[in-house]
Coordinates of C-alpha atoms and ligand atoms in Angstrom, one line a residue:
X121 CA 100.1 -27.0 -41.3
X122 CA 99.6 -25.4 -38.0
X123 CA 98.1 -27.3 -35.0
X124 CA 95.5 -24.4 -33.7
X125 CA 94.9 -26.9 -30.7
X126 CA 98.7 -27.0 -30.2
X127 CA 98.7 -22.6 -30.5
X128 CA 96.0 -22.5 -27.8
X129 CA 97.7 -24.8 -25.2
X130 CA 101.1 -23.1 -25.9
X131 CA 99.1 -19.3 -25.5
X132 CA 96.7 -21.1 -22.3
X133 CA 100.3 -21.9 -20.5
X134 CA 102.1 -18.9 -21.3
X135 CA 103.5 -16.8 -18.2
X136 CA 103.6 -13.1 -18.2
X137 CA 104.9 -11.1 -15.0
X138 CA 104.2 -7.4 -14.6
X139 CA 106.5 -5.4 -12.2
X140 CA 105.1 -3.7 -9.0
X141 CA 107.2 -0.5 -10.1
X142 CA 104.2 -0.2 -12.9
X143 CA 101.7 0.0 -10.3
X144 CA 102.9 3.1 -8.8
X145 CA 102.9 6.9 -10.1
X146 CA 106.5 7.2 -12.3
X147 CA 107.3 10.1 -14.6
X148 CA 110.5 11.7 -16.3
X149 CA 113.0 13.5 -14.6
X150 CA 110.8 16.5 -15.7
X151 CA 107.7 15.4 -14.3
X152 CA 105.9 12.8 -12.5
X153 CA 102.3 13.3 -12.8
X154 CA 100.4 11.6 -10.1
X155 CA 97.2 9.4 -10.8
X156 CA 94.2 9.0 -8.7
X157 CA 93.9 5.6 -7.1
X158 CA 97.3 4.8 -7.0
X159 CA 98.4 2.1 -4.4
X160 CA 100.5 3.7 -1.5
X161 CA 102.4 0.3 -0.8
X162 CA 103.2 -3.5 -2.3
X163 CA 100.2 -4.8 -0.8
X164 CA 98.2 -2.6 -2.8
X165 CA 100.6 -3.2 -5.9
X166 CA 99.3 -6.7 -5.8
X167 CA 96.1 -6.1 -5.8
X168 CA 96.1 -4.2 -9.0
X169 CA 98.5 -6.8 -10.2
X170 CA 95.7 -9.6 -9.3
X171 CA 93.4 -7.7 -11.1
X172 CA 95.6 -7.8 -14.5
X173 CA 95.7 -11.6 -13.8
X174 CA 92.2 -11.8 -13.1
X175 CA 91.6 -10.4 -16.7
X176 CA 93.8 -11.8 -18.7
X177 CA 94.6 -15.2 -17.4
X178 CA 98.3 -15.0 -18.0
X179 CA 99.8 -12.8 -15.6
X180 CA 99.9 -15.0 -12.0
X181 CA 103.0 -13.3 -10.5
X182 CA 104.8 -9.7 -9.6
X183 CA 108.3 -8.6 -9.4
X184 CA 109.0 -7.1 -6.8
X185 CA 111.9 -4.0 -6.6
X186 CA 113.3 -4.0 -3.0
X187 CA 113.8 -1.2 -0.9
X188 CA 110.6 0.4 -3.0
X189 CA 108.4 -2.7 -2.3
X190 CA 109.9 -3.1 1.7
X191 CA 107.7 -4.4 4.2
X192 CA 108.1 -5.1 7.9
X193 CA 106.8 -8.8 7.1
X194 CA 107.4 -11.0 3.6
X195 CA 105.6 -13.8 4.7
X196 CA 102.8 -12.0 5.0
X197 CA 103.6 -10.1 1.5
X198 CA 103.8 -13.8 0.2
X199 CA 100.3 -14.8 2.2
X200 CA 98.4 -11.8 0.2
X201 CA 99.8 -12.7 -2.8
X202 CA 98.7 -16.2 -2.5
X203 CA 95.0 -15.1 -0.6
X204 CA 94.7 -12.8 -4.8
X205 CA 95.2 -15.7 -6.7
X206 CA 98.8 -14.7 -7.4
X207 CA 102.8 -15.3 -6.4
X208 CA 105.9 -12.9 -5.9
X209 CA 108.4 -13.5 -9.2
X210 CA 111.4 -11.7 -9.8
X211 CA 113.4 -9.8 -6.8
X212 CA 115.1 -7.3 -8.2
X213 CA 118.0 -5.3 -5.9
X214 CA 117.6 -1.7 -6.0
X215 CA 121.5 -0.6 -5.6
X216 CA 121.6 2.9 -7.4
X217 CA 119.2 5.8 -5.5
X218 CA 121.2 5.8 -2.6
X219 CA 123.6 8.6 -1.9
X220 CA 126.7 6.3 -1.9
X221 CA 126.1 5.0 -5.2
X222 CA 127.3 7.9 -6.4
X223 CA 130.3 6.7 -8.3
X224 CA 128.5 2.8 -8.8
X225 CA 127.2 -0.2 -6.5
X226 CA 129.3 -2.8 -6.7
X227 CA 131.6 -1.5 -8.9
X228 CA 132.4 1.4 -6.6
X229 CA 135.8 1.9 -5.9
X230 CA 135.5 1.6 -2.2
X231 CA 135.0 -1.6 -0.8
X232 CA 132.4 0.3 1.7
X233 CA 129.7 0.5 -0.7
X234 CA 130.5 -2.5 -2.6
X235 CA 129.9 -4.1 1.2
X236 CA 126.8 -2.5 1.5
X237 CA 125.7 -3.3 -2.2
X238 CA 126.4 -7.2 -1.9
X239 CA 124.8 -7.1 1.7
X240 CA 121.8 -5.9 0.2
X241 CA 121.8 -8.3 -2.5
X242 CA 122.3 -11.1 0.3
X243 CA 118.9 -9.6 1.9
X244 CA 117.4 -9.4 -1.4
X245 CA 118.4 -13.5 -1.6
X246 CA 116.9 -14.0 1.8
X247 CA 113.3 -12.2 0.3
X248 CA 113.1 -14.3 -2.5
X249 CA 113.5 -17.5 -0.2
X250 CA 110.7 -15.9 2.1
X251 CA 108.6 -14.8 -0.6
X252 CA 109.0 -18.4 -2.6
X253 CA 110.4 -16.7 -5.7
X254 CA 113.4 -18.3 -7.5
X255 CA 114.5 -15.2 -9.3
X256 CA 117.0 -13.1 -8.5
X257 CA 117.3 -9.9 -11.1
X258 CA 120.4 -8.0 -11.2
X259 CA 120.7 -4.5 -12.9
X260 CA 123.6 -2.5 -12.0
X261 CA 123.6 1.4 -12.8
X262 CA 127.2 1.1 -12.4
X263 CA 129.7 2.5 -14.9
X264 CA 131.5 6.5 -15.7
X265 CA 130.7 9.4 -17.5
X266 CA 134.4 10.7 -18.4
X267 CA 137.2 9.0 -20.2
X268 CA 139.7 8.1 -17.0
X269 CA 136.9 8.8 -14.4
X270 CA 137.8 4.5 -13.5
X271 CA 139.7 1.9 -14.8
X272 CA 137.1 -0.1 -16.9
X273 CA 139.1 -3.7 -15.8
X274 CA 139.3 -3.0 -12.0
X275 CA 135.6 -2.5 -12.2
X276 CA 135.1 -5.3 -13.8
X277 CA 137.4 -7.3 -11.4
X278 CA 134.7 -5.8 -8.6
X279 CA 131.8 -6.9 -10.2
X280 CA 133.3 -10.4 -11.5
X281 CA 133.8 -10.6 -7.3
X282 CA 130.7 -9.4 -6.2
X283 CA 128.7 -11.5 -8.3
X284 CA 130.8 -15.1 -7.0
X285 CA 129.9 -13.9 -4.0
X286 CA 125.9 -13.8 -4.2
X287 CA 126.0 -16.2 -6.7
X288 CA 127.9 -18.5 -4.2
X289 CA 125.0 -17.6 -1.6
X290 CA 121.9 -18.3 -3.5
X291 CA 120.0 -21.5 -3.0
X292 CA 119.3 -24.5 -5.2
X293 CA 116.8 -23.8 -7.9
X294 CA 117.5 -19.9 -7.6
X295 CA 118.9 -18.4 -10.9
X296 CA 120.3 -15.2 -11.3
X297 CA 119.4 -12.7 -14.3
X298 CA 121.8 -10.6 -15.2
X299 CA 120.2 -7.9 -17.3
X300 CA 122.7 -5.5 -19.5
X301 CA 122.5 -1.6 -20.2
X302 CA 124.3 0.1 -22.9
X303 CA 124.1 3.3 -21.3
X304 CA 122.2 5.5 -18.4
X305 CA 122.4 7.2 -15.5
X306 CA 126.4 6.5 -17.1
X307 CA 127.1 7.7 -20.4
X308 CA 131.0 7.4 -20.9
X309 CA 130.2 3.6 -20.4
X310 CA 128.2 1.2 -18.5
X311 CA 130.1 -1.6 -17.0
X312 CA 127.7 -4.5 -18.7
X313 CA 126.8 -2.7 -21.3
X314 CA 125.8 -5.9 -23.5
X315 CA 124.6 -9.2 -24.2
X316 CA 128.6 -10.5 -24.3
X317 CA 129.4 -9.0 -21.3
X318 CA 126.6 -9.7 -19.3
X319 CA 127.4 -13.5 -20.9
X320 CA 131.0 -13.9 -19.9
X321 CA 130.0 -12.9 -16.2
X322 CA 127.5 -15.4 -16.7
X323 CA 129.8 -18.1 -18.2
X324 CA 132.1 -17.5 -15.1
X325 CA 129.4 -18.0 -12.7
X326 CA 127.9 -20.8 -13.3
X327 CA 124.4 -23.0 -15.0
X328 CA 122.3 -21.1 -12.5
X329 CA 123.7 -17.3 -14.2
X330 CA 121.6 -16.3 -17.2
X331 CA 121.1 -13.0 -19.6
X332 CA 118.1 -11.0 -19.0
X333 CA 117.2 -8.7 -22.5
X334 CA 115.5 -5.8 -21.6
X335 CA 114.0 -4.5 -25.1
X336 CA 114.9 -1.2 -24.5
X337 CA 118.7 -1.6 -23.3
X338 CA 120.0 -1.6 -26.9
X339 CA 121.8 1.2 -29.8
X340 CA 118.9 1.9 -32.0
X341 CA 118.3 -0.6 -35.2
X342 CA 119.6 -3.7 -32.9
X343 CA 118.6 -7.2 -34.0
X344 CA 117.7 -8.0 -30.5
X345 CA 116.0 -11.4 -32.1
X346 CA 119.4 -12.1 -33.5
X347 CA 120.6 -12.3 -29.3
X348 CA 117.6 -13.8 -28.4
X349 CA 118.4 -16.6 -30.8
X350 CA 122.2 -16.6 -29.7
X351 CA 121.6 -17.1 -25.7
X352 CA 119.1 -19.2 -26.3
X353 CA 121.6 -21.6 -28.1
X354 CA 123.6 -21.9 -25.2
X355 CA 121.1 -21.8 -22.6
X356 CA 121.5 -18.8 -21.5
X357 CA 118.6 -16.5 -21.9
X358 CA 117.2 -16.2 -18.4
X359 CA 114.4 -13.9 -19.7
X360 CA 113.3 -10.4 -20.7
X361 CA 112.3 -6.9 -19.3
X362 CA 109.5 -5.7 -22.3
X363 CA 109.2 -2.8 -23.0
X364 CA 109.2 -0.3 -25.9
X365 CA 111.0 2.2 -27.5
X366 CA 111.2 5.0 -30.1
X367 CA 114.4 6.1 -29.0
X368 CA 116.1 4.8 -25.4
X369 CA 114.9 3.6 -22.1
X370 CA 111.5 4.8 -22.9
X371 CA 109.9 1.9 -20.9
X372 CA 106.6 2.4 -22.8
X373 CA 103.9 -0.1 -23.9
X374 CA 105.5 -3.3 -24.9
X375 CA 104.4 -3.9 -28.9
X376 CA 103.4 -0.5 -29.2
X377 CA 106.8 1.3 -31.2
X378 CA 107.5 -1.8 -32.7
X379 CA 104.9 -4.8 -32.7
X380 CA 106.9 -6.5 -35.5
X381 CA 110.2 -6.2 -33.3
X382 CA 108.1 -8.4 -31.0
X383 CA 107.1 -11.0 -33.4
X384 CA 110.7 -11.4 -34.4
X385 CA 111.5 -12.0 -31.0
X386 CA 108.9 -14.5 -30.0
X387 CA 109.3 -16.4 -33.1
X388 CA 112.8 -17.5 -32.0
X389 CA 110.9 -18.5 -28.8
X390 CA 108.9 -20.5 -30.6
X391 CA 111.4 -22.4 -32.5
X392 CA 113.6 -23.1 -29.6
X393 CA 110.3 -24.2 -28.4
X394 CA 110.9 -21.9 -25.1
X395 CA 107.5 -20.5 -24.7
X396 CA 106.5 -22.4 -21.7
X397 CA 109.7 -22.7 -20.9
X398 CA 112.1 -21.0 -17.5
X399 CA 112.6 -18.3 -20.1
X400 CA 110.9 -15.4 -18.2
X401 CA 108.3 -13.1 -19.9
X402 CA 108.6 -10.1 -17.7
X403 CA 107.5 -6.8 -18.4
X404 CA 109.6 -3.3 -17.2
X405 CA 107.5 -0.3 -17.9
X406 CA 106.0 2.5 -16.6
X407 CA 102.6 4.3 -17.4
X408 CA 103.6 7.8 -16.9
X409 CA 100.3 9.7 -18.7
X410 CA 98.1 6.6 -19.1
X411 CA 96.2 4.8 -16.5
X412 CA 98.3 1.8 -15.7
X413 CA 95.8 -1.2 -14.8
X414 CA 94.7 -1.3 -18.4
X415 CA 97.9 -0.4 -19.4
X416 CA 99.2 -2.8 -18.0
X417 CA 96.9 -5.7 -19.4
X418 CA 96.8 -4.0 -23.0
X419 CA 101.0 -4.5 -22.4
X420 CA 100.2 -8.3 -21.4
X421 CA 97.6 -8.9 -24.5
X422 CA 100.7 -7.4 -26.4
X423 CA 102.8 -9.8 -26.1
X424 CA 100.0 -12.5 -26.5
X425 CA 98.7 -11.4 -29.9
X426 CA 102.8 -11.2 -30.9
X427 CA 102.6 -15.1 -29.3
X428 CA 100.1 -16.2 -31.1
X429 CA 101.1 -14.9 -34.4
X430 CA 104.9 -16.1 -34.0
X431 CA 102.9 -19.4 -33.2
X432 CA 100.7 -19.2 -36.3
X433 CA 104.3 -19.5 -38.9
X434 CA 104.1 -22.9 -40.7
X435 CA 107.7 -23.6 -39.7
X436 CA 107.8 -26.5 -41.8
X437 CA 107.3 -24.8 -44.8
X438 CA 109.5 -22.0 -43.3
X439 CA 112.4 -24.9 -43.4
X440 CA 111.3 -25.8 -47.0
X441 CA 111.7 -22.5 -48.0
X442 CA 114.9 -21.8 -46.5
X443 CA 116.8 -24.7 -47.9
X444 CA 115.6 -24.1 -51.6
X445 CA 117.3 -21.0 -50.8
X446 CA 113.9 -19.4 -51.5
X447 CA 114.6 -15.7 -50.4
X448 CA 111.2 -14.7 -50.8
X449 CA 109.3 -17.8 -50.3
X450 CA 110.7 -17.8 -46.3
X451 CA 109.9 -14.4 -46.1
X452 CA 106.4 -14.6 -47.4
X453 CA 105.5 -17.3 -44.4
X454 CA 106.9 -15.1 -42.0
X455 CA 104.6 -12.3 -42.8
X456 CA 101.5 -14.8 -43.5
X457 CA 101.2 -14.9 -40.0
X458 CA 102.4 -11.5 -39.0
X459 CA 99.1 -10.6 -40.5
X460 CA 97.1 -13.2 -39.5
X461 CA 94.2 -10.9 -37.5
X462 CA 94.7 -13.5 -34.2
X463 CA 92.1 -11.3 -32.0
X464 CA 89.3 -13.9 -33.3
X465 CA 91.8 -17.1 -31.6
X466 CA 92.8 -15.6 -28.5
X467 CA 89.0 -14.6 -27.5
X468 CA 87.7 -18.0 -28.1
X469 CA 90.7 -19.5 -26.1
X470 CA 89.6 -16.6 -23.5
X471 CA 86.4 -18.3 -23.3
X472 CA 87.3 -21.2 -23.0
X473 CA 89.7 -20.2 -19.8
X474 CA 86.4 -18.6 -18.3
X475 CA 87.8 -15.3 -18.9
X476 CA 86.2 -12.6 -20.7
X477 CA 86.9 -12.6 -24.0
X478 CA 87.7 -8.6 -23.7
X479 CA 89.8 -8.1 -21.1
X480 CA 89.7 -4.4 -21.1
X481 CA 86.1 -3.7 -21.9
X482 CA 85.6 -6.4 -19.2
X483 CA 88.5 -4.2 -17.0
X484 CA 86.8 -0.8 -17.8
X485 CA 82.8 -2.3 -16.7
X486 CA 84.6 -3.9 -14.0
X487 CA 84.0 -0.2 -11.9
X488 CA 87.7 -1.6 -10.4
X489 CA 89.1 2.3 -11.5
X490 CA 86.6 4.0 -9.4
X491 CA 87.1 1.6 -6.5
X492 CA 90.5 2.3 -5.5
X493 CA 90.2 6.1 -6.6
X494 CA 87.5 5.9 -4.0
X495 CA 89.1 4.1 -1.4
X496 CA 92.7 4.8 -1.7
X497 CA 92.7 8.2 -0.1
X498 CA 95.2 9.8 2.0
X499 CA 98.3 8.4 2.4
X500 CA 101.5 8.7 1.0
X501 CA 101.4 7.4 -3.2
X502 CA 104.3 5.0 -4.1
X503 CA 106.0 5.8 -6.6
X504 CA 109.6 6.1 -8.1
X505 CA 111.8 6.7 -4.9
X506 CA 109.2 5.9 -2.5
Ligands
PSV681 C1 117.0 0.0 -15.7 O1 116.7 0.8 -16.8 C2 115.9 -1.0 -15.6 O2 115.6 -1.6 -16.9 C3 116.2 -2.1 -14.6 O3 115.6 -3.3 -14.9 C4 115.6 -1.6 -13.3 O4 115.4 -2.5 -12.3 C5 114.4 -0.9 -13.8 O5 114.7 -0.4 -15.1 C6 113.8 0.1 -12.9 O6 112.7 0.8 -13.5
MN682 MN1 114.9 -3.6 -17.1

């Protein structure tokens, strides 16, 4: 029997974090199609990030991507955040669209740009402490593109230092995510290319150095609930970049290829009992044709309604199942709730947050869209290398 009282609270507490990056105009290498009403800096980025939050009640902080979210002042960035209702999350180091980075960050063989890679870092360690975030998020585009281009364990010997390094400098109560890519911009290899790799470093490191899964870093047909399940059994899932995918890094909609990949995943959150947890729901996408306020919160009711149903399996007769070796028992509870219609529950819990209970009909009467397309004029768009 399920404790619907015990679903809301779990759903009420749940923390979602959109990225600033999703804020801004972002394309393919074929085209970036600007949108009207786009903020031209971070302090605009929050405010459309405020507005998800406002919505849908689960989405009180932004991460930030440094040098593409730079400002002359963080405190202040922090002070705006805080006047919106909101907080900065997740700094994440931008070490690969810099001409140097040409042949990696800090795996690069000269020990120049590996300097100027960790130094960043170290600054990007300095915004989090300024901004009140405890997050630091590492993705390295690091790796080669022919057989021999590198020596695969040298590189690894530079990261492994690199990361004592930073990880050496950040403060009590910081944790560093260490997120993995299998492949891109490098396609010979990437030097964390998965879970194990990004674990070891980890291991190395210390308590404070966890995994971050980004759904759409994985070889197609992954069970990436299987690695879910795995890190969190040794503590060591720091948290996740959503996102979805039909075939790569397609950084779409999160729940929208694969709603039932999501499920998966959050029902081993539920039954490590991680969903208001340090776990970190973060989501890593980009709204290339649609308009991304509403993109954005139709990403964070995703992951709500995938929540709420992972919330809704009767684990106890799950158990049952499972140990009478009842293949098809286990598998019927699992899909109960998968197709439990859990709209219904998440708009009364809306209303009882004060919320509407339809956050993007409530988005769209809003008249927020024509606001900024009105006042946000001039000025320079941000937007991927901006
Ligand atoms: C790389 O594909 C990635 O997933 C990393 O998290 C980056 O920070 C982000 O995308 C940039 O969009
Ligand atoms: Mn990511």
């Amino acid at each position: 029997m399920t404790d619907i009282d015990a679903v809301k609270r779990a759903l009420r507490e749940q923390r979602i974090e959109t990225p600033s990056w999703a804020y801004g105009n972002s394309g393919t290498r074929f085209k970036v199609f600007p949108q009207p009403g786009v903020p031209r800096n971070a302090y605009e980025k929050l405010e459309d990030a405020a507005v998800v939050h406002r919505f849908t009640g689960v989405a009180p902080s932004v991460a930030l991507h440094i040098p593409w979210d730079r400002v002359d002042d963080y405190a202040d960035l922090r002070r705006h955040a805080e006047s919106l209702g909101i907080s900065i999350g997740a700094i994440n180091p931008n070490v690969f669209q810099e001409n140097e980075y040409r042949l990696g960050s800090v795996c690069n063989p000269d020990p120049a740009v590996r300097r100027k890679a960790i130094d960043h870092i170290l600054e990007c360690i300095q915004i989090a402490e300024v901004t009140g975030s405890n997050i630091l998020s590492l993705w390295f585009a690091d790796g080669t593109n022919y057989p021999g281009q590198d020596d695969f364990i040298a590189r690894q010997d530079r990261l492994a230092e690199a990361l004592r390094e930073v990880y050496d400098r950040m403060p009590d109560g910081m944790r560093m995510l260490l997120e993995y890519k299998l492949f891109e911009p490098a396609f010979y290899h990437t030097d964390i290319p998965d879970w194990g790799t990004s674990y070891a470093h980890c291991l190395a490191l210390g308590e404070r150095a966890q995994v971050l899964v980004d759904t759409g870093h994985h070889a197609p047909g992954t069970n990436i609930e299987f690695i879910v399940a795995v890190l969190l059994r040794v503590g060591r899932l720091g948290g996740f970049h959503f996102n979805s995918r039909f075939y790569a890094d397609d950084d779409l909609m999160v729940g929208a290829a694969d709603p039932f990949q999501l499920f998966r995943i959050m029902l081993e959150i539920v039954k490590a009992g991680a969903v208001n947890s340090s776990v970190a729901f973060m989501l890593d996408q980009c709204h290339n044709i649609e308009p991304k306020i509403p993109a954005m919160i139709r990403s964070v009711l995703n992951v709500q309604e995938a929540t709420a149903k992972a919330l809704l399996v009767d684990l106890d007769a799950l158990r049952q199942a499972q140990e009478n070796g009842d293949v098809l028992g286990a598998n019927e509870v699992l899909m109960d709730a998968y197709h439990t219609d859990v709209r219904p529950l998440l708009a009364s819990l809306r209303e009882e947050m004060g919320i509407d209970p339809d956050p993007l009909a409530a988005y769209r009467r809003s008249g927020y869209a024509e606001k900024i397309i009105q006042e946000r004029q001039g000025g320079t768009q941000a937007g991927w290398g901006a």
